[in-house]
XYZ file of C-alpha atoms in Angstrom:
152
model
C 202.190 58.704 150.339
C 198.790 57.105 150.065
C 198.739 55.944 153.671
C 199.557 59.468 154.893
C 196.642 60.876 152.928
C 194.307 58.150 154.256
C 195.357 58.690 157.879
C 195.155 62.465 157.485
C 191.702 62.267 155.890
C 190.406 60.020 158.679
C 191.798 62.401 161.317
C 190.318 65.430 159.562
C 186.950 63.737 159.170
C 186.812 62.810 162.864
C 187.829 66.250 164.116
C 186.072 68.538 161.602
C 182.532 67.771 162.793
C 181.081 68.804 159.433
C 179.281 66.274 157.255
C 180.588 67.736 154.012
C 184.204 67.436 155.229
C 183.562 63.734 155.817
C 182.232 63.370 152.262
C 185.332 65.051 150.800
C 187.552 62.885 153.013
C 185.791 59.739 151.799
C 186.595 60.643 148.193
C 190.238 61.262 149.147
C 190.410 57.926 150.974
C 188.817 56.107 148.041
C 191.284 57.576 145.558
C 194.204 56.479 147.726
C 192.753 52.995 148.198
C 192.640 52.745 144.419
C 196.303 53.801 144.255
C 197.193 51.093 146.796
C 195.370 48.476 144.732
C 197.312 49.540 141.641
C 200.491 48.909 143.627
C 199.037 45.508 144.624
C 198.705 44.775 140.912
C 202.369 45.635 140.434
C 203.300 43.449 143.404
C 201.399 40.539 141.845
C 203.955 40.783 139.014
C 206.837 40.848 141.555
C 207.657 44.463 140.684
C 207.904 46.100 144.125
C 211.031 44.337 145.387
C 213.515 41.968 143.785
C 213.189 39.481 146.636
C 209.857 37.700 146.199
C 209.366 37.093 149.924
C 209.882 40.783 150.686
C 207.641 41.757 147.752
C 204.762 39.586 148.992
C 205.181 40.359 152.707
C 205.237 44.116 152.130
C 202.374 43.901 149.658
C 200.215 41.808 151.956
C 200.730 44.057 154.991
C 200.405 47.462 153.339
C 198.390 46.839 150.172
C 196.356 43.640 150.156
C 195.181 42.823 153.664
C 193.784 46.321 154.330
C 191.511 45.576 151.354
C 190.709 42.022 152.522
C 192.747 40.309 149.807
C 196.167 38.656 149.712
C 198.790 39.262 147.083
C 199.012 35.530 146.420
C 195.264 35.183 145.937
C 195.104 38.165 143.622
C 198.147 36.919 141.706
C 196.581 33.521 141.009
C 193.498 35.054 139.490
C 195.276 37.928 137.774
C 197.847 35.728 136.054
C 195.041 33.482 134.821
C 193.494 36.637 133.365
C 196.746 37.378 131.500
C 197.080 33.794 130.341
C 193.478 33.450 129.069
C 192.380 37.012 128.172
C 188.711 37.211 127.128
C 188.139 33.457 127.133
C 186.012 31.217 129.338
C 189.129 30.608 131.480
C 189.666 34.342 132.106
C 188.337 35.042 135.639
C 187.690 38.701 134.764
C 185.645 37.879 131.663
C 183.710 35.116 133.434
C 182.921 37.452 136.327
C 181.514 40.102 133.963
C 179.791 37.815 131.462
C 176.029 38.276 131.250
C 175.945 40.985 133.927
C 173.861 44.032 133.157
C 176.361 46.378 134.788
C 178.928 45.288 132.167
C 176.596 45.686 129.183
C 177.206 48.768 127.083
C 176.057 51.292 125.970
C 173.998 52.397 128.978
C 171.080 54.763 129.266
C 171.528 57.983 131.195
C 169.296 56.726 134.030
C 171.387 53.536 134.321
C 174.571 55.600 134.615
C 172.954 57.736 137.328
C 171.893 54.581 139.161
C 175.464 53.253 139.145
C 176.773 56.611 140.338
C 174.213 56.784 143.155
C 175.024 53.228 144.249
C 178.725 54.099 144.422
C 178.114 57.403 146.214
C 176.111 55.543 148.863
C 178.950 53.070 149.333
C 177.065 50.019 148.117
C 179.686 49.375 145.458
C 182.359 48.952 148.160
C 180.387 46.174 149.869
C 179.861 44.437 146.545
C 183.554 44.796 145.684
C 184.744 43.225 148.947
C 182.467 40.252 148.313
C 183.726 39.968 144.745
C 187.365 40.121 145.865
C 186.805 37.263 148.311
C 185.069 35.126 145.658
C 187.700 36.142 143.094
C 190.577 34.858 145.252
C 188.702 31.667 146.200
C 187.888 30.872 142.556
C 191.471 31.547 141.490
C 192.826 29.092 144.064
C 190.307 26.482 142.910
C 191.060 26.987 139.205
C 194.836 27.152 139.612
C 195.009 24.016 141.752
C 198.521 22.723 142.080
C 199.576 23.956 138.639
C 199.034 27.692 139.143
C 200.859 30.079 136.842
C 204.276 30.990 138.210
C 205.390 33.171 135.326
C 205.033 36.894 135.377
C 203.064 38.408 132.539
C 203.312 42.056 131.653
């Protein structure tokens, strides 16, 4: 499982005492964090467990909170994305609109800059900030009439 790989990679990194082992472990951890966030996406559509309370509790504990996001917060924003794809009400489109990192095509030097930023971990700090703003904006936009349906 993803958590086993993460725990094993952390243990290996701490005990190996080699910098390059830590770098390899960081890539392994990152890939498994991505897998957990894909499962969070599925949980936002109530697809992990039939019982919604169990779905959200499990998802929050093992998938969302370790990434500083709740299933409910992600769901609000994500379902708005499904409801208003590529419009001014789509939180994903609004978040990317006018940003140079979402303008394509890119020059080779720009691609290298993005890669370097991610290799140095800066992208993770930016992502955590974006996730917090993302959930806050979704709660504000959804108000009391948030989408309750599940969209595929």
